[in-house]
mmCIF file of C-alpha atoms in Angstrom:
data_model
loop_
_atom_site.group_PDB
_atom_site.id
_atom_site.type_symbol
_atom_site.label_atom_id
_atom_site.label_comp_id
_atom_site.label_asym_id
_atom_site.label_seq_id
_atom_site.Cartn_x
_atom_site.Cartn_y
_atom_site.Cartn_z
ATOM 1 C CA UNK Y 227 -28.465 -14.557 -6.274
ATOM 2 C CA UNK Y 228 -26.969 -17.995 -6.284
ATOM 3 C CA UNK Y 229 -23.280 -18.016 -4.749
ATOM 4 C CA UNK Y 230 -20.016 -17.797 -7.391
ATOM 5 C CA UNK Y 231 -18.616 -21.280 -8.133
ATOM 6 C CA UNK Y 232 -15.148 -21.323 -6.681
ATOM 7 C CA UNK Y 233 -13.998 -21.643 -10.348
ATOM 8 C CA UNK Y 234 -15.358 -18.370 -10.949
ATOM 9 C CA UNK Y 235 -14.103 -16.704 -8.000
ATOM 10 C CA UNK Y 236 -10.379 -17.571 -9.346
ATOM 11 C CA UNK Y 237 -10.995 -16.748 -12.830
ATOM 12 C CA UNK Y 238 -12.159 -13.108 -11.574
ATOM 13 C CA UNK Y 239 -9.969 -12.588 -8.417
ATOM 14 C CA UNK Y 240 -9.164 -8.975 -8.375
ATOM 15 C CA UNK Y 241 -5.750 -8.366 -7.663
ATOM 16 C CA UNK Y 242 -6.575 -5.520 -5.420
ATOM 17 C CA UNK Y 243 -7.384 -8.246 -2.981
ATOM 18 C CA UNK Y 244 -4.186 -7.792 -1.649
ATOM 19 C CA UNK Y 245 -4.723 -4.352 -0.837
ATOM 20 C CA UNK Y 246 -6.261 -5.730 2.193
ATOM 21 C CA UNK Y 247 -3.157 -6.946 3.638
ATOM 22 C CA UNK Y 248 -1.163 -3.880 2.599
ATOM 23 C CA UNK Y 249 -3.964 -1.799 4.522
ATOM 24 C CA UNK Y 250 -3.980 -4.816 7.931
ATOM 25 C CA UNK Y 251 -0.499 -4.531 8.038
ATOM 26 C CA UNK Y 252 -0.041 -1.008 8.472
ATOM 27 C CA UNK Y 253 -2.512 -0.897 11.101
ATOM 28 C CA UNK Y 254 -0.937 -3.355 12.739
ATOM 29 C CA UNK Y 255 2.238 -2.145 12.751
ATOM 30 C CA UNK Y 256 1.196 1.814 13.942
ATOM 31 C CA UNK Y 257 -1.356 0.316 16.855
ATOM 32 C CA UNK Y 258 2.000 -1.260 17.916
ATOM 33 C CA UNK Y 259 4.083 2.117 17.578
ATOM 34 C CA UNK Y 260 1.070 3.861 19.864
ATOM 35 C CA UNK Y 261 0.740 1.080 22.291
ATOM 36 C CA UNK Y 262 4.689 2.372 23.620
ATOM 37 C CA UNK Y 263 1.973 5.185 25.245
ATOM 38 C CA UNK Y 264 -1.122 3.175 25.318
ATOM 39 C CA UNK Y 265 0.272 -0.739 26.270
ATOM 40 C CA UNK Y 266 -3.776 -1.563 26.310
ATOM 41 C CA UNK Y 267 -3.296 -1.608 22.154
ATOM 42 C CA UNK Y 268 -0.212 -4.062 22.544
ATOM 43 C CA UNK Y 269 -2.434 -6.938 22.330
ATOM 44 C CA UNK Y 270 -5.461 -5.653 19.503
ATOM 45 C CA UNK Y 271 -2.174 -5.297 16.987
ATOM 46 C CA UNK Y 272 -0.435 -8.477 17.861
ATOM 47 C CA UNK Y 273 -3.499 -10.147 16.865
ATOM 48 C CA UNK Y 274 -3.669 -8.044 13.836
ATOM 49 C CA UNK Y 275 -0.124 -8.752 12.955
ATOM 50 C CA UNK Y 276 -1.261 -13.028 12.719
ATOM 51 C CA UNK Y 277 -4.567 -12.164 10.881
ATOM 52 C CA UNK Y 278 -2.815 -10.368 8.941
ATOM 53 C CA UNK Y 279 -0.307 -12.970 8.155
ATOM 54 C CA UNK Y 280 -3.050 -15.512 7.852
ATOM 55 C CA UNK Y 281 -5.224 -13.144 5.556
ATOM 56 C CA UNK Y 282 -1.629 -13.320 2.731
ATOM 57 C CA UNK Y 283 -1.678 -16.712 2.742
ATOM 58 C CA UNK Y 284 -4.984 -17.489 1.776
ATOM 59 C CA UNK Y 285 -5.493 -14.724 -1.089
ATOM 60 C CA UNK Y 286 -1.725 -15.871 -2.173
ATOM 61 C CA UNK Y 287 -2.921 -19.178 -2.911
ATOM 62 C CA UNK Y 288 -5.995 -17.862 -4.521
ATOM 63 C CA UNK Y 289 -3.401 -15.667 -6.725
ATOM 64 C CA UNK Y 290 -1.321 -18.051 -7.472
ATOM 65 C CA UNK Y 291 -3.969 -20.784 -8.194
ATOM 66 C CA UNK Y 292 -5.318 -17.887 -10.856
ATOM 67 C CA UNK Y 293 -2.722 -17.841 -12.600
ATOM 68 C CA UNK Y 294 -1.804 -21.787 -12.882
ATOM 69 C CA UNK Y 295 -5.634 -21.988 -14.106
ATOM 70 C CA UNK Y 296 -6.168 -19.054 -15.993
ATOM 71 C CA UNK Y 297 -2.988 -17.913 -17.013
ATOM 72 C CA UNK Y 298 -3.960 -15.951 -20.098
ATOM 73 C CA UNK Y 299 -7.089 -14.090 -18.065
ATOM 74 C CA UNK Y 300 -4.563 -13.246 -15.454
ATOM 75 C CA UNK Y 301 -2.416 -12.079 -18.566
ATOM 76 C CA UNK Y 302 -4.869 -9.705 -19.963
ATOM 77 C CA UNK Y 303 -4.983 -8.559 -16.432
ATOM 78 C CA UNK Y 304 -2.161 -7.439 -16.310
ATOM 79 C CA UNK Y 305 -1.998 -5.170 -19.515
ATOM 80 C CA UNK Y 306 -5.300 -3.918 -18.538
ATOM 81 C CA UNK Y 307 -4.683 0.251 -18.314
ATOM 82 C CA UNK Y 308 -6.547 0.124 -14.751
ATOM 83 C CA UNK Y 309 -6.301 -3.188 -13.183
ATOM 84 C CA UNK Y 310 -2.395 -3.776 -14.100
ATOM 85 C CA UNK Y 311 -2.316 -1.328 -11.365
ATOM 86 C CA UNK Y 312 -2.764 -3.284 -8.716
ATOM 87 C CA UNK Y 313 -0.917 -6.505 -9.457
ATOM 88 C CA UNK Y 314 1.870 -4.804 -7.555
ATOM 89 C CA UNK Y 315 -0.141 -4.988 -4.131
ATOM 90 C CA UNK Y 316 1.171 -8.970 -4.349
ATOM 91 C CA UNK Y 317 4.592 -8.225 -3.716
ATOM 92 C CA UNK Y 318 4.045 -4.870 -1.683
ATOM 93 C CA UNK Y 319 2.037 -7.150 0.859
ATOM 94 C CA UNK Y 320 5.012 -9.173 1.421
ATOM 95 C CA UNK Y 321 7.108 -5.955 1.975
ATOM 96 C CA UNK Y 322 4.905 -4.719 4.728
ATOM 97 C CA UNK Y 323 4.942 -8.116 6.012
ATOM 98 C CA UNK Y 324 8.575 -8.223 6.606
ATOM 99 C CA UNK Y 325 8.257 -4.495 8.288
ATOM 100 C CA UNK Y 326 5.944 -6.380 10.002
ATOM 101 C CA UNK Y 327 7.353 -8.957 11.539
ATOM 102 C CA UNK Y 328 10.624 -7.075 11.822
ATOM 103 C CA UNK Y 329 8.147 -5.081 14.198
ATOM 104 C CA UNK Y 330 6.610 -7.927 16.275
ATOM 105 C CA UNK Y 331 9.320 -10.608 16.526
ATOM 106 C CA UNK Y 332 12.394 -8.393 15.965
ATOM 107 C CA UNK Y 333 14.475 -11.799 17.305
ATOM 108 C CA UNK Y 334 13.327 -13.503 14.533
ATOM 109 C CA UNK Y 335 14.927 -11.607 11.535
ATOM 110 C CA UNK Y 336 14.817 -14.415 9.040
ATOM 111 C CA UNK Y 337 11.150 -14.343 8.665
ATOM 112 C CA UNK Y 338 11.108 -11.359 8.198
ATOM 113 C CA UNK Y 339 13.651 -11.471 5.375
ATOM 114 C CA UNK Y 340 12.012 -14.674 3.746
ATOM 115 C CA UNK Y 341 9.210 -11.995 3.122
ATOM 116 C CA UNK Y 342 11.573 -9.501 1.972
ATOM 117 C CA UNK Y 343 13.630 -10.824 -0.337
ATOM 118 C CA UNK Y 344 11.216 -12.132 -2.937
ATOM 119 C CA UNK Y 345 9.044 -9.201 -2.029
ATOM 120 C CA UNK Y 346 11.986 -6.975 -3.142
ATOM 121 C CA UNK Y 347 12.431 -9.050 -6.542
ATOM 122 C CA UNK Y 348 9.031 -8.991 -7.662
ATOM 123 C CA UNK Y 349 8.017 -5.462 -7.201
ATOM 124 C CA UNK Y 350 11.232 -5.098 -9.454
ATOM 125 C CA UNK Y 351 9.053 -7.317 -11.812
ATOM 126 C CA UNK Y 352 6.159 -6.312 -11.426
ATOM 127 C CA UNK Y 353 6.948 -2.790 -12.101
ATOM 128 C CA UNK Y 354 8.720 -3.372 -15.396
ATOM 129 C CA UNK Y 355 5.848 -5.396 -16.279
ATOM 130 C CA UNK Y 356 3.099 -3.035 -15.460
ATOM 131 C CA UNK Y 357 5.335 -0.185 -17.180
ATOM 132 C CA UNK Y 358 6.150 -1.760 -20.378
ATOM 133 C CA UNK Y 359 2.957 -2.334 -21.267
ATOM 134 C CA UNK Y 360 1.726 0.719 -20.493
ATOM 135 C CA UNK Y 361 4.506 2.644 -22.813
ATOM 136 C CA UNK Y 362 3.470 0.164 -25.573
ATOM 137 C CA UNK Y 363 0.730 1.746 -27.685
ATOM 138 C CA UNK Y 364 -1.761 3.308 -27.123
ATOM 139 C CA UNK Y 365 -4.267 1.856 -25.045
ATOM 140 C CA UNK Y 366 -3.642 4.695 -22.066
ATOM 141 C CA UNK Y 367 -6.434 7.282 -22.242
ATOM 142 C CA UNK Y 368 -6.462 10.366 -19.476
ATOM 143 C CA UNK Y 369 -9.629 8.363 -17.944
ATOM 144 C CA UNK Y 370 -7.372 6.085 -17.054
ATOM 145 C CA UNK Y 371 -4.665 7.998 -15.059
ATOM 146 C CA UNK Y 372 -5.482 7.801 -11.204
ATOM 147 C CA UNK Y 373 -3.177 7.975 -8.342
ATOM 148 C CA UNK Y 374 -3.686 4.338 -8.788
ATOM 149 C CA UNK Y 375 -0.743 4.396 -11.085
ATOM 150 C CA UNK Y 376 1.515 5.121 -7.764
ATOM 151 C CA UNK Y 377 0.985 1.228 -6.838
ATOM 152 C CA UNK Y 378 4.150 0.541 -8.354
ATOM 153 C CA UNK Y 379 6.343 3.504 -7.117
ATOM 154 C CA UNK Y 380 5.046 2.756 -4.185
ATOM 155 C CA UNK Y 381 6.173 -0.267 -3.653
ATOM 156 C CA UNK Y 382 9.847 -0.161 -5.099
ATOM 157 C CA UNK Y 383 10.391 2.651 -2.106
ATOM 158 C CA UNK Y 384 8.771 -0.041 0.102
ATOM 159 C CA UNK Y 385 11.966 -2.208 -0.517
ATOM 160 C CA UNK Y 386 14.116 0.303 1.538
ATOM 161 C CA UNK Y 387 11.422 0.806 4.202
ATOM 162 C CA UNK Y 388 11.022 -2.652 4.748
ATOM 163 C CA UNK Y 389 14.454 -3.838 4.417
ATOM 164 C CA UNK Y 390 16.758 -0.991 5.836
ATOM 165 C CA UNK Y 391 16.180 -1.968 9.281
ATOM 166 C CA UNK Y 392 17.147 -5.741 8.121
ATOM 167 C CA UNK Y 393 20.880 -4.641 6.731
ATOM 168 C CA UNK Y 394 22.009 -4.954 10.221
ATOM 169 C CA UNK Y 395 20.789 -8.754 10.138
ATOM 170 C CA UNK Y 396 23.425 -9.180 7.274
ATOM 171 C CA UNK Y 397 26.728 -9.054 6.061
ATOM 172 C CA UNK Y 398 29.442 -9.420 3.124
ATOM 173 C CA UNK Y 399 28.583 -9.748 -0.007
ATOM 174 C CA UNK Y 400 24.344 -10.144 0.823
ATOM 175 C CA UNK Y 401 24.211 -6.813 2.353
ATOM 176 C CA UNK Y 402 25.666 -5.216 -0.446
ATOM 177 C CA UNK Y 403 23.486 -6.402 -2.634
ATOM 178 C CA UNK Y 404 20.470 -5.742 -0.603
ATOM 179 C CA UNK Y 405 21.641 -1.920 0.160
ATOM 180 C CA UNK Y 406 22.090 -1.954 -3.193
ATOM 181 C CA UNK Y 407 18.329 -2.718 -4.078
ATOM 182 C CA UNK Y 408 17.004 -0.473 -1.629
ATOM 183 C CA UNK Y 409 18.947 2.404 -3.372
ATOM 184 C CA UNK Y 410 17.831 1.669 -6.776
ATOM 185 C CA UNK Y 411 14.220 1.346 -5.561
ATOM 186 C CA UNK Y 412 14.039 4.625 -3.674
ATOM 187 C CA UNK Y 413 15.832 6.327 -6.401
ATOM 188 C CA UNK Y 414 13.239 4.795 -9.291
ATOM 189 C CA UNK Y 415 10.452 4.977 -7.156
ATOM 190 C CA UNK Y 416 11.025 8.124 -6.070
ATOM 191 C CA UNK Y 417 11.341 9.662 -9.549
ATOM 192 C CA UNK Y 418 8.129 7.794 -11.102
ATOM 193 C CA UNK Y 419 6.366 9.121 -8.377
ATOM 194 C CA UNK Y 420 7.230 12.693 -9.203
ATOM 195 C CA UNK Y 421 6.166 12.504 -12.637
ATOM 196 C CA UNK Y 422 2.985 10.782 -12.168
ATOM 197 C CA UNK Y 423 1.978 13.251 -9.443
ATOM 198 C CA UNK Y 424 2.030 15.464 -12.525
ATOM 199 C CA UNK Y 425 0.156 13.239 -14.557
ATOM 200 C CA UNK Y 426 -2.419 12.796 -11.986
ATOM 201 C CA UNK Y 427 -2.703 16.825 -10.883
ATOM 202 C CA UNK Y 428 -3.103 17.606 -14.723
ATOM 203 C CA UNK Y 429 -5.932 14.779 -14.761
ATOM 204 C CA UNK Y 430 -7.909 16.211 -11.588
ATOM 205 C CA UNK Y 431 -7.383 20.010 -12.898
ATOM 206 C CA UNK Y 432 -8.393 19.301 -16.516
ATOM 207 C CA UNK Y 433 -10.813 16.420 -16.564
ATOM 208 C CA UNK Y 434 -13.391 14.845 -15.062
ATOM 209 C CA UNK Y 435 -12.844 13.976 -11.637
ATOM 210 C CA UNK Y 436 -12.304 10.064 -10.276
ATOM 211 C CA UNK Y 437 -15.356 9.675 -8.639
ATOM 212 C CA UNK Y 438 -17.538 6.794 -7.611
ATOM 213 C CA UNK Y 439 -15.541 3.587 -6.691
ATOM 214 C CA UNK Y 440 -12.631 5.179 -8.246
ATOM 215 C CA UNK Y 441 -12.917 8.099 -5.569
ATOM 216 C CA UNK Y 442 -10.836 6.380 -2.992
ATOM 217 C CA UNK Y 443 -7.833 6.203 -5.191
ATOM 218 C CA UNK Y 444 -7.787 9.809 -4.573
ATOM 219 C CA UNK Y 445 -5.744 8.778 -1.281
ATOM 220 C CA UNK Y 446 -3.413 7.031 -2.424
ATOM 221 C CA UNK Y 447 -1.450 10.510 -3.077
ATOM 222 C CA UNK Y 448 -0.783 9.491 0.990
ATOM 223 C CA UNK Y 449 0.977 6.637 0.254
ATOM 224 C CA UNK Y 450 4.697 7.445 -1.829
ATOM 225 C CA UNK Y 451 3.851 11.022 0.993
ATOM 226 C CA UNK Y 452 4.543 8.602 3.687
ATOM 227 C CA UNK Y 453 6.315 6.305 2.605
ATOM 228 C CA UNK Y 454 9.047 7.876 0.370
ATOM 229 C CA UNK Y 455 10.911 10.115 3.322
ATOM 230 C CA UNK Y 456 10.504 7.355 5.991
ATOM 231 C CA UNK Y 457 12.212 4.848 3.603
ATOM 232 C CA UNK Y 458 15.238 7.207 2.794
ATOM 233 C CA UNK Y 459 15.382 7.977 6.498
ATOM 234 C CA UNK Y 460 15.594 4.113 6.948
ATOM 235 C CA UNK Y 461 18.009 3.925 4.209
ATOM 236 C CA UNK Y 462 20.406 6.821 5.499
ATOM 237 C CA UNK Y 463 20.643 5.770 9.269
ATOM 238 C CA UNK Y 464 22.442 2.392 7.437
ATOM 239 C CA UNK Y 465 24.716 4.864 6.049
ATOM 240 C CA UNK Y 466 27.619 7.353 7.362
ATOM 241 C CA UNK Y 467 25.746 10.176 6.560
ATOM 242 C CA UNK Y 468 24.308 12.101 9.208
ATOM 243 C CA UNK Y 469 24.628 15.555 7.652
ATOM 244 C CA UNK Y 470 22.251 13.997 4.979
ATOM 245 C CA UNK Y 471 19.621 12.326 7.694
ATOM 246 C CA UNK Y 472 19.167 15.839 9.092
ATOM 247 C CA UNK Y 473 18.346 17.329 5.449
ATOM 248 C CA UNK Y 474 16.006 14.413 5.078
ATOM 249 C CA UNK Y 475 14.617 15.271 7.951
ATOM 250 C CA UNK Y 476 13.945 18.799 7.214
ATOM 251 C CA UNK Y 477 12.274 17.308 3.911
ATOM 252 C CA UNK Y 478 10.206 15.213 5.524
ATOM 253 C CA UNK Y 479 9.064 17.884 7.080
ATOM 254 C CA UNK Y 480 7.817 19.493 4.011
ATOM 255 C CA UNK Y 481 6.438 16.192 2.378
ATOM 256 C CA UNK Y 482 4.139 15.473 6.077
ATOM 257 C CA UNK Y 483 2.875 18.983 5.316
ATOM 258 C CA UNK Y 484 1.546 18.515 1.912
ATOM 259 C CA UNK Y 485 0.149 14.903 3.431
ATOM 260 C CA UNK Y 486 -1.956 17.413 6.449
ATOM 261 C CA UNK Y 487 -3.318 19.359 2.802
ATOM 262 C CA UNK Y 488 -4.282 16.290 0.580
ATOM 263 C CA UNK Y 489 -5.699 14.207 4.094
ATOM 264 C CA UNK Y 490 -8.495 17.006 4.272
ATOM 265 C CA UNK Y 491 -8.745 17.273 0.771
ATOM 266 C CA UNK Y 492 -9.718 13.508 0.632
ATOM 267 C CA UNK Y 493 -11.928 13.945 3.161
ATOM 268 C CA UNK Y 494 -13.508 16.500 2.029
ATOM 269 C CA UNK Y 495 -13.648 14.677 -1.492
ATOM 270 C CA UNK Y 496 -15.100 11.564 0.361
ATOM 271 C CA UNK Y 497 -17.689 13.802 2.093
ATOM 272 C CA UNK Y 498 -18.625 15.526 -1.113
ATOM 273 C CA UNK Y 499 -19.471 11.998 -2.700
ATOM 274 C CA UNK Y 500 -20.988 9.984 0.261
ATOM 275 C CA UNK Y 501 -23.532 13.294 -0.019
ATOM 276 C CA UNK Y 502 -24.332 12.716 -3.497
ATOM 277 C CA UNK Y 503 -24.269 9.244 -2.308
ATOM 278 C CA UNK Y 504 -21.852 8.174 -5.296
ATOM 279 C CA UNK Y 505 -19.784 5.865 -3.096
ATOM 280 C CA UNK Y 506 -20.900 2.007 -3.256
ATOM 281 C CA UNK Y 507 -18.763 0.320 -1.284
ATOM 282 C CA UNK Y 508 -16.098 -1.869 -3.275
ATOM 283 C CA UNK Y 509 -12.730 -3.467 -2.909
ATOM 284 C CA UNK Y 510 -11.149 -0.248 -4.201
ATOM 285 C CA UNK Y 511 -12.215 0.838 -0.700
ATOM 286 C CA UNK Y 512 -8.825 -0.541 0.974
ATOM 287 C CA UNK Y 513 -7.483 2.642 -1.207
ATOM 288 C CA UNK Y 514 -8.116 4.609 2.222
ATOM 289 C CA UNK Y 515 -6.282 2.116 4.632
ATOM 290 C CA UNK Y 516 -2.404 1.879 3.450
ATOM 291 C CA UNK Y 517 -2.478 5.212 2.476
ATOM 292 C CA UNK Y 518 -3.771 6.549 5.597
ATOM 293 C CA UNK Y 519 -1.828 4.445 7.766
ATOM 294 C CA UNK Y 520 1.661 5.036 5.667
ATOM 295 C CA UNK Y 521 0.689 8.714 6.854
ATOM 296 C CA UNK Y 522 0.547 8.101 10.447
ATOM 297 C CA UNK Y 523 3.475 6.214 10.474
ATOM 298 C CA UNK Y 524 5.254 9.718 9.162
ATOM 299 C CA UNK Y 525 3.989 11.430 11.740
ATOM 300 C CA UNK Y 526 4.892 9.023 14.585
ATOM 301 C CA UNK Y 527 8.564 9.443 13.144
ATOM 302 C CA UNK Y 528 8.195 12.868 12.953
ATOM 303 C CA UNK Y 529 7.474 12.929 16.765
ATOM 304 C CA UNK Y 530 9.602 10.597 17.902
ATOM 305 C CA UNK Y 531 12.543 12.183 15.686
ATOM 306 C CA UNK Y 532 12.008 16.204 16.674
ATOM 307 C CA UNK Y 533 9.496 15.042 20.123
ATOM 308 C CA UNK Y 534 6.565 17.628 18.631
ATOM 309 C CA UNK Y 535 3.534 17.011 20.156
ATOM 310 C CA UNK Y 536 1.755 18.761 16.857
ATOM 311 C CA UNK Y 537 3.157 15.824 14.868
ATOM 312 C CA UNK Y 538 1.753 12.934 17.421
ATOM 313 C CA UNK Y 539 -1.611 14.894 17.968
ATOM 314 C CA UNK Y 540 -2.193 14.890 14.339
ATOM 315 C CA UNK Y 541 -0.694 11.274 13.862
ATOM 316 C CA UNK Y 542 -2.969 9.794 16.569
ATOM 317 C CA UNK Y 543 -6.186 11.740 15.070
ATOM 318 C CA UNK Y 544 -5.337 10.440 11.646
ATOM 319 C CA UNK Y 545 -4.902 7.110 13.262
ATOM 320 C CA UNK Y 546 -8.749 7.417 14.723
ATOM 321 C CA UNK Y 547 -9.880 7.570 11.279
ATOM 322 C CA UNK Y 548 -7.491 5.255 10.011
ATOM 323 C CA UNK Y 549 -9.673 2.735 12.506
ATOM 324 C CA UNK Y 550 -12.827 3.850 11.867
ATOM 325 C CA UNK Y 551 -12.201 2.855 8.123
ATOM 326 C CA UNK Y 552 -10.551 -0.252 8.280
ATOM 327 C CA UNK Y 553 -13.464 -1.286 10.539
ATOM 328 C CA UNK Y 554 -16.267 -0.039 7.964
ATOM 329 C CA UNK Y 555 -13.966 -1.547 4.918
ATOM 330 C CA UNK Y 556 -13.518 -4.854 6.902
ATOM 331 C CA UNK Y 557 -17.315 -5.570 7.982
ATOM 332 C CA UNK Y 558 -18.053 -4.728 4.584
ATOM 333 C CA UNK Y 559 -16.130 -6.898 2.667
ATOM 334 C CA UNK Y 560 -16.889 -9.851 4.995
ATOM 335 C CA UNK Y 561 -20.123 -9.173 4.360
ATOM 336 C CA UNK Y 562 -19.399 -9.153 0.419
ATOM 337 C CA UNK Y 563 -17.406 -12.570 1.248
ATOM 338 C CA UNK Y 564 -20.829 -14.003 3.021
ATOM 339 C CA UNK Y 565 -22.906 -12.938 0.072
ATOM 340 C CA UNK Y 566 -20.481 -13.078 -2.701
ATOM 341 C CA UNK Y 567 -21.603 -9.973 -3.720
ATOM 342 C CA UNK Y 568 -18.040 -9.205 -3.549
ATOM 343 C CA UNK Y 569 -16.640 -11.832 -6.086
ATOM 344 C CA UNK Y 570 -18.530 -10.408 -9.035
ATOM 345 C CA UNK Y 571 -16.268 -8.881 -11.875
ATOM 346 C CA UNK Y 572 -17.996 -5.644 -11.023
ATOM 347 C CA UNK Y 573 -16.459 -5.302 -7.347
#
């Protein structure tokens, strides 16, 4: 098989590329959150944390370059039922990378806000876009509804995560506005998620199941899990309400529990379909590694908030996996790179 032409790598460049850095940058960022207890992980996530930064760069510029050159493909893209999905990983990869380096260089805050702030405005975008078209017509079939659609939700409660911790960097007028953002993305976020966890429940009870390289969207359900009660908790310790951080507390709570369910249900899922050996390895395979990670980072919350050791056992055996799969995903798709098995429309 003769390599893609570079031509045809843009015209076809998946937008779940970015997925990768979503999936990097949580590992990064939880390796650093263990290393408190185990300093010999300091250094493995600091180098994480520039590969990582690296790694956006260079599939930016491949975006971007897509849609200078191929505007209308990247167009049709983007009202595509499944694919649309995913544009949102763009902006949500510059969301963990302000968490990010809010995490690694806390001294420099305006990096991390340069990654923030247009990370913050198109997600907004992105999930208007995304959204519109899907409420126009009626191109939407049940085939089509996978926890995928939580890519967007996801990141609009991303916004407060990732830029909670920066309100203290501002002031005036700015931090207004930015509190302000981070309370209309948790509250929108927070409420699409809730309905499409219906719409994806009523999907895996009444049809046929996602399986094959659709099978690890199935834990994505981890994601808006770990990410939604974090985010508020971000959002509320901003705020003069601690009655209202101890409720969320309590709630989070709750929300980690269901995560414990639907982690062994995913594995068990995943088991179930490496056995019928229905699970070729594609890019949808970063599905398992922001998810996962988002997940962890609950738990290591959870422990440091309420000092459980039930919450950090299960956080650092979740993490295990979490590192065993980033590992397989990353060999893999540097092998798919080396081949360019990976750049066919297929993948």
């Amino acid at each position: 098989m003769a390599y893609p032409r570079f031509s045809d790598i843009i015209r076809d460049f998946a937008p779940g590329w970015l997925a990768a850095v979503m999936g990097t940058g949580v590992l990064a960022m939880v390796m650093e959150n263990i290393s408190h207890c185990l300093p010999v992980l300091f250094g493995a996530a600091y180098m994480l944390h520039w590969l990582n930064s690296v790694l956006f760069f260079l599939l930016a510029i491949v975006w971007l370059i897509r849609w200078l050159r191929f505007g209308k493909i990247a167009l049709s893209t983007l009202r595509h039922p499944v694919q649309a999905d995913f544009y949102p990983t763009f902006s949500i990869g510059m969301l963990v990378l302000a968490a990010e380096w809010h995490v690694f260089s806390p001294a420099s805050p305006q990096i991390a806000l340069i990654f923030w702030w247009p990370g913050a405005v198109i997600t907004f975008v992105f999930s208007f876009a995304v959204l519109f078209h899907m409420l126009q017509g009626d191109h939407i079939l049940i085939d089509h509804i996978t926890p995928a659609k939580f890519i967007p939700a996801v990141g609009l409660v991303l916004i407060p995560l990732a830029g909670a911790p920066l309100l203290r960097e501002m002031s005036g007028v700015v931090r207004d506005w930015a509190l302000f953002i981070s309370i209309v993305g948790m509250g929108s976020g927070s409420m699409m998620y809730m309905g499409l966890l219906g719409l994806a429940l009523h999907r895996g009870y009444l049809h046929k199941p996602a399986n094959g390289t659709l099978l690890p969207t199935t834990w994505i359900h981890l994601a808006p899990i770990g990410v939604i009660p974090v985010g508020l908790l971000n959002l509320l310790t901003q705020m003069p309400y601690p009655v209202a951080r101890e409720m969320v507390l309590i709630i989070m709570m709750l929300v980690w529990g269901f995560g414990v369910w639907w982690l062994i249900m995913a594995v068990l899922l995943t088991l179930a379909e490496v056995k019928r050996r229905r699970l070729p390895f594609a890019l949808s395979w970063w599905g398992f590694i922001f998810p996962l990670g988002a997940f962890v980072a609950e738990g290591l919350r959870l422990n440091q908030e309420t000092g459980s050791s039930g919450f950090l056992a299960i956080s650092v055996t979740a993490w295990l996996l979490l590192l065993i799969l980033w590992l397989i995903t990353a060999i893999k798709t540097g092998h798919g790179i080396w081949t360019g098995r990976i750049f066919l429309p297929d993948n």
